[in-house]
């Protein structure tokens, strides 16, 4: 902002303005003109304009005026003024420091006086209460007994007396002596060396030690006894490491609990004592708060009877007293509930109440009833009690049954930040139990908690997101949250400027995203974009939940594309190298696994060097990360360029290594699947052999998982197309496995791949012999028989590959006899009725080879009609060519020649000679006619 000030412009006529460019006055005037203009912007420079006016006036009145001298004079004057200002500044700073010190001392003094005033006020009230009690209940004789001096006890005997018989100690001057009804737990907080317990010390304390006298209030036998008054002796806390050396002594904590119980029983009977009781309740609460969990548990264990009396007294009065006392009672109960003994006591009280003949307020009912109060303190403390009581699964179910609806109602009607935070916290504790999730939903809890996502309070907002995180583990709740606009509110909360809230909102969204419809809604509401923004967070919990939500969202195809459009893929890849948190890496790799089904993302992962970090994850000791990475790489490998890139990045070597190292079936399945896909690439086939994967793949053909067997077999089928691999596969014992897998007891896909692999291996002359010797031909014929038993479209592939394998094998003369001896010729002939052209072509070619054997020609006479029919009707040049060649071989038997002629086979072939444009086919047909 530029403030406007009055700028002084000094008009300079031509006769007063220096005209010589070298005149120093010209430079000076230019300098002061700049200062003069600047003074219009900043008032700090206004003095510069004033000084300029002074110089200008001197210059106009005196031609011999020298600027240097006037500047030196002015500079010396300003230095003197500066020193004077600094001196005054030092004096004022020193005075301020003195005043601050005095002010702090006075504030401390005021605080001390206020504490003394409070102590005196409490003592006065207790003294008045004691006087009132004595006047109403005690006779003059009893009062005289109280006032009698104590009897002196020898030191040796005093040490064996109980704590309640300690010698009265002189109170140091100026100390506040407590009345017999005083209860001041605050004096018990100090553990300084000057504070001495009176249980084993009968000597007077020093001037800094305070020890209080014990009184016993007698009762009247002629009427009901009033509750016993507290024995007052505040002393240092006794913990598990400071047990009472004399078990017969009365514990100071026992006396403290007894004193408090006295107040509970009689403190609210008259308006005069209510104030004192309220003070005592407050002090006892402060005392409980001051205890660590360990100390409280120990003290309760040493005073179970007293604690039980206190708890039962609190529960019995909870529904009868005013809200201000209810709040104090619930505060104390909430602190005591840190002890499991007290929790069990409250729950047992609930069970006893169910079997009482007369109607009674049980513990659960009493606490839940208080949540109907209009008092915020009562509602808050009742919610805190539910939190403490619902730590076990059984208690969660119990309070969910009776209290879930009351908590939901409280969320709707309260405007208090503290109440809402406590109530929604209690609700999410109950929501952990699956049984309570539908109870809360039916009570309108989903809508109530979602409405809190608009809260400006961090505590309310954070616990609301936690509650939704637990509630959305139920499928119906996921839909309910969407119906009440909860998804939109959660997505808006993702960008709340607090990481813990972002994290928990993302966690709830993670659960919601497992619902198919929610996936779409999340994208439409901008949830994908918000989650990708969270990928830049430094908080690991936020990253874990955000990536988990993206993983679930990425099941939807459109969401995958949205992640791509919002530049999520590079951010996900970057996280793989930027973090070492296994949970985050698992979620990221899972998201990439899903996204890699999109063609553009496959390419992008290669271009941004995303394949290398995924390959590195295959070395992870975390099996979930390994599996996700393997899945992502498998999807990427479908892209042809990625197949080559994976080999260059060392992927084939890693896959070969994992084949023999991993025991997890799901990982092994994905690795073998990736190798199967990669083995389509010709160079990868050689790499698989070079890294020693072929023998391991053959061993996997005996794996218990048929899915692993299928993928290993598919890889071997692809690899068996190159000559070097044909030999290595045979040497590793592959033929016997392929023969075994032709059995009908295996799925059709395995039969198909086994036959195809044998077909590839049979192109090696040595393998032709070995396949026959190891029962391969018999197994192939049996596989053909099995396909005739029932019609199945998948059988076409088996027939095609079996016929193809027999086609190649029957190039060997001994194998032609083996096919006939195995009864295979009739099955090959029946394949001529197939509607599948590939089956027909392979079957005719196999018959053609078999017909080169004189004995086989006789058995194949029945194939002539179908061959002539195919020659006449087929439009496939390959089928026509193979049919003609098969007839040529069959015509070596004279009676077959006559049958071919009688069935007008010659005429059919002549038509092909005149009509075909395929010169190669014309030559084959002419050659057949000549034969």
mmCIF file of C-alpha atoms in Angstrom, residues 396-696:
data_model
loop_
_atom_site.group_PDB
_atom_site.id
_atom_site.type_symbol
_atom_site.label_atom_id
_atom_site.label_comp_id
_atom_site.label_asym_id
_atom_site.label_seq_id
_atom_site.Cartn_x
_atom_site.Cartn_y
_atom_site.Cartn_z
ATOM 1 C CA UNK A 396 -18.615 -53.199 23.348
ATOM 2 C CA UNK A 397 -21.569 -55.418 22.492
ATOM 3 C CA UNK A 398 -23.233 -54.701 25.842
ATOM 4 C CA UNK A 399 -22.976 -50.920 25.555
ATOM 5 C CA UNK A 400 -23.800 -51.047 21.850
ATOM 6 C CA UNK A 401 -27.078 -52.765 22.673
ATOM 7 C CA UNK A 402 -28.090 -50.223 25.326
ATOM 8 C CA UNK A 403 -26.102 -47.086 24.536
ATOM 9 C CA UNK A 404 -25.535 -46.714 20.789
ATOM 10 C CA UNK A 405 -28.866 -45.007 20.169
ATOM 11 C CA UNK A 406 -28.309 -42.612 23.086
ATOM 12 C CA UNK A 407 -24.902 -41.621 21.709
ATOM 13 C CA UNK A 408 -26.364 -40.993 18.252
ATOM 14 C CA UNK A 409 -29.091 -38.853 19.793
ATOM 15 C CA UNK A 410 -26.436 -36.897 21.673
ATOM 16 C CA UNK A 411 -24.581 -36.222 18.423
ATOM 17 C CA UNK A 412 -27.704 -34.697 16.917
ATOM 18 C CA UNK A 413 -28.700 -32.414 19.797
ATOM 19 C CA UNK A 414 -25.408 -31.241 21.320
ATOM 20 C CA UNK A 415 -23.593 -28.112 20.203
ATOM 21 C CA UNK A 416 -20.669 -28.512 22.598
ATOM 22 C CA UNK A 417 -17.299 -29.323 21.069
ATOM 23 C CA UNK A 418 -16.217 -31.347 24.118
ATOM 24 C CA UNK A 419 -19.464 -33.342 24.220
ATOM 25 C CA UNK A 420 -19.428 -34.075 20.483
ATOM 26 C CA UNK A 421 -15.806 -35.194 20.600
ATOM 27 C CA UNK A 422 -16.392 -37.503 23.569
ATOM 28 C CA UNK A 423 -19.648 -38.896 22.151
ATOM 29 C CA UNK A 424 -18.293 -39.664 18.680
ATOM 30 C CA UNK A 425 -15.186 -41.192 20.285
ATOM 31 C CA UNK A 426 -17.405 -43.458 22.375
ATOM 32 C CA UNK A 427 -19.385 -44.327 19.257
ATOM 33 C CA UNK A 428 -16.327 -45.431 17.299
ATOM 34 C CA UNK A 429 -15.221 -47.570 20.233
ATOM 35 C CA UNK A 430 -18.568 -49.356 19.991
ATOM 36 C CA UNK A 431 -18.379 -49.498 16.175
ATOM 37 C CA UNK A 432 -15.325 -51.735 16.379
ATOM 38 C CA UNK A 433 -17.680 -54.629 17.184
ATOM 39 C CA UNK A 434 -19.373 -55.944 14.040
ATOM 40 C CA UNK A 435 -22.629 -56.485 15.933
ATOM 41 C CA UNK A 436 -22.842 -52.761 16.657
ATOM 42 C CA UNK A 437 -22.326 -51.560 13.101
ATOM 43 C CA UNK A 438 -25.903 -52.255 12.018
ATOM 44 C CA UNK A 439 -27.286 -51.034 15.377
ATOM 45 C CA UNK A 440 -25.582 -47.685 14.849
ATOM 46 C CA UNK A 441 -26.792 -47.569 11.233
ATOM 47 C CA UNK A 442 -30.393 -48.294 12.222
ATOM 48 C CA UNK A 443 -30.203 -45.561 14.875
ATOM 49 C CA UNK A 444 -29.217 -42.988 12.233
ATOM 50 C CA UNK A 445 -25.574 -43.016 13.270
ATOM 51 C CA UNK A 446 -24.143 -42.831 9.737
ATOM 52 C CA UNK A 447 -26.024 -39.600 9.022
ATOM 53 C CA UNK A 448 -25.141 -38.169 12.428
ATOM 54 C CA UNK A 449 -21.424 -38.820 12.074
ATOM 55 C CA UNK A 450 -21.388 -37.542 8.490
ATOM 56 C CA UNK A 451 -22.961 -34.295 9.680
ATOM 57 C CA UNK A 452 -19.979 -33.849 12.019
ATOM 58 C CA UNK A 453 -17.644 -33.721 9.003
ATOM 59 C CA UNK A 454 -18.771 -30.103 8.699
ATOM 60 C CA UNK A 455 -17.476 -29.356 12.208
ATOM 61 C CA UNK A 456 -14.793 -26.659 12.580
ATOM 62 C CA UNK A 457 -13.255 -28.506 15.539
ATOM 63 C CA UNK A 458 -10.245 -30.722 14.884
ATOM 64 C CA UNK A 459 -11.029 -33.207 17.650
ATOM 65 C CA UNK A 460 -14.610 -33.714 16.505
ATOM 66 C CA UNK A 461 -13.584 -33.990 12.861
ATOM 67 C CA UNK A 462 -10.778 -36.459 13.501
ATOM 68 C CA UNK A 463 -12.853 -38.792 15.672
ATOM 69 C CA UNK A 464 -15.714 -38.609 13.175
ATOM 70 C CA UNK A 465 -13.415 -39.869 10.418
ATOM 71 C CA UNK A 466 -12.262 -42.671 12.749
ATOM 72 C CA UNK A 467 -15.885 -43.620 13.407
ATOM 73 C CA UNK A 468 -16.640 -43.733 9.694
ATOM 74 C CA UNK A 469 -13.520 -45.814 9.167
ATOM 75 C CA UNK A 470 -14.881 -48.512 11.491
ATOM 76 C CA UNK A 471 -18.489 -48.233 10.350
ATOM 77 C CA UNK A 472 -17.599 -48.580 6.654
ATOM 78 C CA UNK A 473 -16.149 -52.010 7.214
ATOM 79 C CA UNK A 474 -19.752 -53.126 6.826
ATOM 80 C CA UNK A 475 -20.955 -53.367 3.210
ATOM 81 C CA UNK A 476 -24.406 -51.915 3.845
ATOM 82 C CA UNK A 477 -22.874 -48.980 5.679
ATOM 83 C CA UNK A 478 -20.777 -48.163 2.613
ATOM 84 C CA UNK A 479 -23.944 -47.752 0.596
ATOM 85 C CA UNK A 480 -25.668 -45.862 3.395
ATOM 86 C CA UNK A 481 -22.800 -43.386 3.602
ATOM 87 C CA UNK A 482 -23.073 -42.700 -0.127
ATOM 88 C CA UNK A 483 -26.829 -42.191 0.137
ATOM 89 C CA UNK A 484 -26.460 -39.533 2.846
ATOM 90 C CA UNK A 485 -23.865 -37.550 0.872
ATOM 91 C CA UNK A 486 -21.064 -38.814 3.082
ATOM 92 C CA UNK A 487 -18.688 -39.472 0.186
ATOM 93 C CA UNK A 488 -18.699 -35.824 -0.805
ATOM 94 C CA UNK A 489 -18.015 -34.725 2.781
ATOM 95 C CA UNK A 490 -15.203 -37.273 3.144
ATOM 96 C CA UNK A 491 -13.583 -36.116 -0.092
ATOM 97 C CA UNK A 492 -13.748 -32.492 1.091
ATOM 98 C CA UNK A 493 -12.158 -33.577 4.382
ATOM 99 C CA UNK A 494 -9.234 -35.125 2.467
ATOM 100 C CA UNK A 495 -7.821 -31.642 1.926
ATOM 101 C CA UNK A 496 -8.355 -30.429 5.509
ATOM 102 C CA UNK A 497 -5.097 -28.773 6.659
ATOM 103 C CA UNK A 498 -4.204 -31.394 9.260
ATOM 104 C CA UNK A 499 -2.454 -34.600 8.298
ATOM 105 C CA UNK A 500 -4.008 -36.842 10.950
ATOM 106 C CA UNK A 501 -7.489 -35.894 9.719
ATOM 107 C CA UNK A 502 -6.461 -36.325 6.082
ATOM 108 C CA UNK A 503 -5.134 -39.763 6.926
ATOM 109 C CA UNK A 504 -8.272 -40.986 8.658
ATOM 110 C CA UNK A 505 -10.571 -39.545 5.997
ATOM 111 C CA UNK A 506 -8.538 -41.378 3.354
ATOM 112 C CA UNK A 507 -8.821 -44.549 5.444
ATOM 113 C CA UNK A 508 -12.612 -44.305 5.512
ATOM 114 C CA UNK A 509 -12.613 -43.646 1.768
ATOM 115 C CA UNK A 510 -10.390 -46.706 1.313
ATOM 116 C CA UNK A 511 -13.146 -48.830 2.865
ATOM 117 C CA UNK A 512 -15.894 -47.127 0.860
ATOM 118 C CA UNK A 513 -14.018 -47.668 -2.407
ATOM 119 C CA UNK A 514 -14.490 -51.426 -2.169
ATOM 120 C CA UNK A 515 -18.118 -50.821 -3.165
ATOM 121 C CA UNK A 516 -18.520 -50.885 -6.960
ATOM 122 C CA UNK A 517 -20.950 -47.963 -7.131
ATOM 123 C CA UNK A 518 -18.868 -45.917 -4.717
ATOM 124 C CA UNK A 519 -15.872 -46.236 -7.031
ATOM 125 C CA UNK A 520 -17.744 -44.354 -9.733
ATOM 126 C CA UNK A 521 -19.152 -41.735 -7.356
ATOM 127 C CA UNK A 522 -15.735 -41.066 -5.859
ATOM 128 C CA UNK A 523 -14.355 -40.303 -9.312
ATOM 129 C CA UNK A 524 -17.260 -38.046 -10.242
ATOM 130 C CA UNK A 525 -16.903 -36.097 -6.971
ATOM 131 C CA UNK A 526 -13.205 -35.436 -7.590
ATOM 132 C CA UNK A 527 -11.995 -38.031 -5.118
ATOM 133 C CA UNK A 528 -9.294 -39.431 -7.412
ATOM 134 C CA UNK A 529 -7.776 -35.982 -7.848
ATOM 135 C CA UNK A 530 -7.837 -35.346 -4.077
ATOM 136 C CA UNK A 531 -6.212 -38.699 -3.307
ATOM 137 C CA UNK A 532 -3.453 -38.050 -5.860
ATOM 138 C CA UNK A 533 -2.826 -34.673 -4.191
ATOM 139 C CA UNK A 534 -2.247 -36.523 -0.904
ATOM 140 C CA UNK A 535 0.550 -38.533 -2.556
ATOM 141 C CA UNK A 536 2.753 -35.473 -1.945
ATOM 142 C CA UNK A 537 2.260 -35.737 1.835
ATOM 143 C CA UNK A 538 5.198 -36.415 4.165
ATOM 144 C CA UNK A 539 2.993 -38.323 6.624
ATOM 145 C CA UNK A 540 3.277 -42.088 6.208
ATOM 146 C CA UNK A 541 -0.210 -42.816 7.560
ATOM 147 C CA UNK A 542 -1.715 -40.404 5.056
ATOM 148 C CA UNK A 543 0.265 -41.991 2.219
ATOM 149 C CA UNK A 544 -0.758 -45.484 3.277
ATOM 150 C CA UNK A 545 -4.471 -44.714 3.359
ATOM 151 C CA UNK A 546 -4.444 -42.572 0.213
ATOM 152 C CA UNK A 547 -2.632 -45.247 -1.811
ATOM 153 C CA UNK A 548 -4.943 -47.904 -0.356
ATOM 154 C CA UNK A 549 -7.982 -45.927 -1.490
ATOM 155 C CA UNK A 550 -6.461 -45.515 -4.955
ATOM 156 C CA UNK A 551 -5.797 -49.253 -5.115
ATOM 157 C CA UNK A 552 -9.491 -49.997 -4.526
ATOM 158 C CA UNK A 553 -10.591 -47.252 -6.923
ATOM 159 C CA UNK A 554 -8.260 -48.582 -9.633
ATOM 160 C CA UNK A 555 -10.359 -51.709 -10.020
ATOM 161 C CA UNK A 556 -12.686 -49.544 -12.129
ATOM 162 C CA UNK A 557 -11.449 -49.007 -15.698
ATOM 163 C CA UNK A 558 -12.528 -45.365 -15.868
ATOM 164 C CA UNK A 559 -10.774 -44.702 -12.559
ATOM 165 C CA UNK A 560 -7.554 -46.115 -13.990
ATOM 166 C CA UNK A 561 -7.803 -43.636 -16.835
ATOM 167 C CA UNK A 562 -8.592 -40.840 -14.365
ATOM 168 C CA UNK A 563 -5.434 -41.671 -12.396
ATOM 169 C CA UNK A 564 -3.532 -41.449 -15.690
ATOM 170 C CA UNK A 565 -5.136 -38.093 -16.603
ATOM 171 C CA UNK A 566 -4.405 -36.594 -13.174
ATOM 172 C CA UNK A 567 -0.699 -37.497 -13.461
ATOM 173 C CA UNK A 568 -0.990 -40.118 -10.742
ATOM 174 C CA UNK A 569 1.219 -42.768 -12.359
ATOM 175 C CA UNK A 570 4.516 -40.804 -12.120
ATOM 176 C CA UNK A 571 3.737 -39.913 -8.482
ATOM 177 C CA UNK A 572 3.051 -43.545 -7.637
ATOM 178 C CA UNK A 573 6.283 -44.681 -9.307
ATOM 179 C CA UNK A 574 8.223 -41.996 -7.443
ATOM 180 C CA UNK A 575 6.884 -43.301 -4.122
ATOM 181 C CA UNK A 576 8.401 -46.727 -4.828
ATOM 182 C CA UNK A 577 11.855 -45.192 -4.440
ATOM 183 C CA UNK A 578 11.017 -42.404 -1.980
ATOM 184 C CA UNK A 579 9.574 -44.462 0.900
ATOM 185 C CA UNK A 580 10.529 -47.687 2.630
ATOM 186 C CA UNK A 581 7.256 -48.265 4.483
ATOM 187 C CA UNK A 582 6.064 -51.758 3.446
ATOM 188 C CA UNK A 583 2.373 -50.845 3.760
ATOM 189 C CA UNK A 584 2.738 -47.870 1.417
ATOM 190 C CA UNK A 585 4.807 -49.827 -1.099
ATOM 191 C CA UNK A 586 2.267 -52.653 -1.038
ATOM 192 C CA UNK A 587 -0.574 -50.252 -1.818
ATOM 193 C CA UNK A 588 1.377 -48.439 -4.532
ATOM 194 C CA UNK A 589 2.418 -51.648 -6.252
ATOM 195 C CA UNK A 590 -1.166 -52.928 -6.000
ATOM 196 C CA UNK A 591 -2.480 -49.747 -7.609
ATOM 197 C CA UNK A 592 0.062 -50.031 -10.424
ATOM 198 C CA UNK A 593 -0.894 -53.680 -10.879
ATOM 199 C CA UNK A 594 -4.505 -52.636 -11.504
ATOM 200 C CA UNK A 595 -3.625 -49.627 -13.635
ATOM 201 C CA UNK A 596 -1.218 -51.585 -15.849
ATOM 202 C CA UNK A 597 -4.154 -53.238 -17.595
ATOM 203 C CA UNK A 598 -4.592 -49.976 -19.551
ATOM 204 C CA UNK A 599 -2.493 -49.919 -22.734
ATOM 205 C CA UNK A 600 -1.398 -46.294 -22.339
ATOM 206 C CA UNK A 601 -0.217 -46.933 -18.792
ATOM 207 C CA UNK A 602 1.848 -49.943 -19.926
ATOM 208 C CA UNK A 603 3.696 -47.657 -22.324
ATOM 209 C CA UNK A 604 3.986 -44.815 -19.795
ATOM 210 C CA UNK A 605 5.539 -47.073 -17.164
ATOM 211 C CA UNK A 606 8.290 -47.971 -19.608
ATOM 212 C CA UNK A 607 8.866 -44.363 -20.648
ATOM 213 C CA UNK A 608 9.145 -43.019 -17.073
ATOM 214 C CA UNK A 609 11.471 -45.881 -16.048
ATOM 215 C CA UNK A 610 8.789 -47.462 -13.903
ATOM 216 C CA UNK A 611 9.661 -51.045 -14.841
ATOM 217 C CA UNK A 612 12.991 -51.055 -12.983
ATOM 218 C CA UNK A 613 11.616 -50.220 -9.491
ATOM 219 C CA UNK A 614 8.906 -52.809 -10.014
ATOM 220 C CA UNK A 615 11.526 -55.428 -10.860
ATOM 221 C CA UNK A 616 13.469 -54.452 -7.733
ATOM 222 C CA UNK A 617 10.373 -55.135 -5.626
ATOM 223 C CA UNK A 618 10.544 -58.781 -6.677
ATOM 224 C CA UNK A 619 13.488 -59.073 -4.251
ATOM 225 C CA UNK A 620 11.320 -57.811 -1.372
ATOM 226 C CA UNK A 621 10.989 -60.019 1.692
ATOM 227 C CA UNK A 622 7.331 -59.010 1.873
ATOM 228 C CA UNK A 623 5.313 -61.567 -0.127
ATOM 229 C CA UNK A 624 2.421 -59.136 -0.683
ATOM 230 C CA UNK A 625 4.746 -56.591 -2.273
ATOM 231 C CA UNK A 626 6.347 -59.322 -4.365
ATOM 232 C CA UNK A 627 2.978 -60.485 -5.623
ATOM 233 C CA UNK A 628 1.758 -56.988 -6.495
ATOM 234 C CA UNK A 629 4.970 -56.191 -8.346
ATOM 235 C CA UNK A 630 4.794 -59.500 -10.223
ATOM 236 C CA UNK A 631 1.189 -58.748 -11.188
ATOM 237 C CA UNK A 632 2.068 -55.263 -12.439
ATOM 238 C CA UNK A 633 5.023 -56.578 -14.451
ATOM 239 C CA UNK A 634 2.892 -59.351 -15.942
ATOM 240 C CA UNK A 635 0.364 -56.789 -17.172
ATOM 241 C CA UNK A 636 3.125 -54.589 -18.570
ATOM 242 C CA UNK A 637 4.719 -57.537 -20.379
ATOM 243 C CA UNK A 638 1.733 -57.802 -22.686
ATOM 244 C CA UNK A 639 3.138 -54.805 -24.559
ATOM 245 C CA UNK A 640 5.660 -56.073 -27.157
ATOM 246 C CA UNK A 641 8.237 -53.358 -26.493
ATOM 247 C CA UNK A 642 8.007 -54.033 -22.782
ATOM 248 C CA UNK A 643 8.933 -57.683 -23.378
ATOM 249 C CA UNK A 644 12.248 -56.557 -24.811
ATOM 250 C CA UNK A 645 12.734 -53.859 -22.144
ATOM 251 C CA UNK A 646 12.188 -56.343 -19.325
ATOM 252 C CA UNK A 647 14.925 -58.570 -20.747
ATOM 253 C CA UNK A 648 17.344 -55.653 -21.045
ATOM 254 C CA UNK A 649 16.599 -54.609 -17.431
ATOM 255 C CA UNK A 650 17.470 -58.109 -16.192
ATOM 256 C CA UNK A 651 13.866 -59.197 -15.756
ATOM 257 C CA UNK A 652 14.265 -62.670 -17.291
ATOM 258 C CA UNK A 653 17.118 -63.404 -14.903
ATOM 259 C CA UNK A 654 15.011 -62.299 -11.927
ATOM 260 C CA UNK A 655 12.058 -64.423 -13.045
ATOM 261 C CA UNK A 656 14.290 -67.474 -13.491
ATOM 262 C CA UNK A 657 15.700 -66.899 -9.998
ATOM 263 C CA UNK A 658 12.250 -66.618 -8.414
ATOM 264 C CA UNK A 659 11.037 -69.855 -10.018
ATOM 265 C CA UNK A 660 13.143 -71.923 -7.651
ATOM 266 C CA UNK A 661 13.120 -69.561 -4.658
ATOM 267 C CA UNK A 662 9.533 -68.574 -4.034
ATOM 268 C CA UNK A 663 7.168 -70.906 -2.194
ATOM 269 C CA UNK A 664 4.069 -68.722 -2.407
ATOM 270 C CA UNK A 665 1.822 -70.189 -5.097
ATOM 271 C CA UNK A 666 0.224 -66.873 -6.074
ATOM 272 C CA UNK A 667 3.651 -65.311 -6.711
ATOM 273 C CA UNK A 668 4.891 -68.372 -8.577
ATOM 274 C CA UNK A 669 1.771 -68.269 -10.717
ATOM 275 C CA UNK A 670 2.408 -64.644 -11.732
ATOM 276 C CA UNK A 671 6.117 -65.197 -12.415
ATOM 277 C CA UNK A 672 5.458 -68.205 -14.656
ATOM 278 C CA UNK A 673 2.678 -66.251 -16.346
ATOM 279 C CA UNK A 674 5.077 -63.373 -17.024
ATOM 280 C CA UNK A 675 7.641 -65.765 -18.476
ATOM 281 C CA UNK A 676 4.925 -67.282 -20.656
ATOM 282 C CA UNK A 677 4.053 -63.835 -22.023
ATOM 283 C CA UNK A 678 7.693 -62.821 -22.447
ATOM 284 C CA UNK A 679 8.516 -66.092 -24.247
ATOM 285 C CA UNK A 680 6.582 -64.843 -27.261
ATOM 286 C CA UNK A 681 9.642 -62.682 -27.985
ATOM 287 C CA UNK A 682 12.229 -64.673 -29.914
ATOM 288 C CA UNK A 683 15.244 -63.324 -28.004
ATOM 289 C CA UNK A 684 13.540 -63.977 -24.683
ATOM 290 C CA UNK A 685 13.253 -67.677 -25.547
ATOM 291 C CA UNK A 686 17.038 -67.868 -25.696
ATOM 292 C CA UNK A 687 17.405 -65.807 -22.505
ATOM 293 C CA UNK A 688 15.113 -68.178 -20.623
ATOM 294 C CA UNK A 689 17.391 -71.061 -21.604
ATOM 295 C CA UNK A 690 20.588 -69.117 -20.798
ATOM 296 C CA UNK A 691 19.411 -68.283 -17.247
ATOM 297 C CA UNK A 692 18.644 -71.950 -16.545
ATOM 298 C CA UNK A 693 14.870 -71.636 -16.365
ATOM 299 C CA UNK A 694 13.984 -74.591 -18.610
ATOM 300 C CA UNK A 695 14.785 -77.402 -16.115
ATOM 301 C CA UNK A 696 12.949 -75.527 -13.347
#
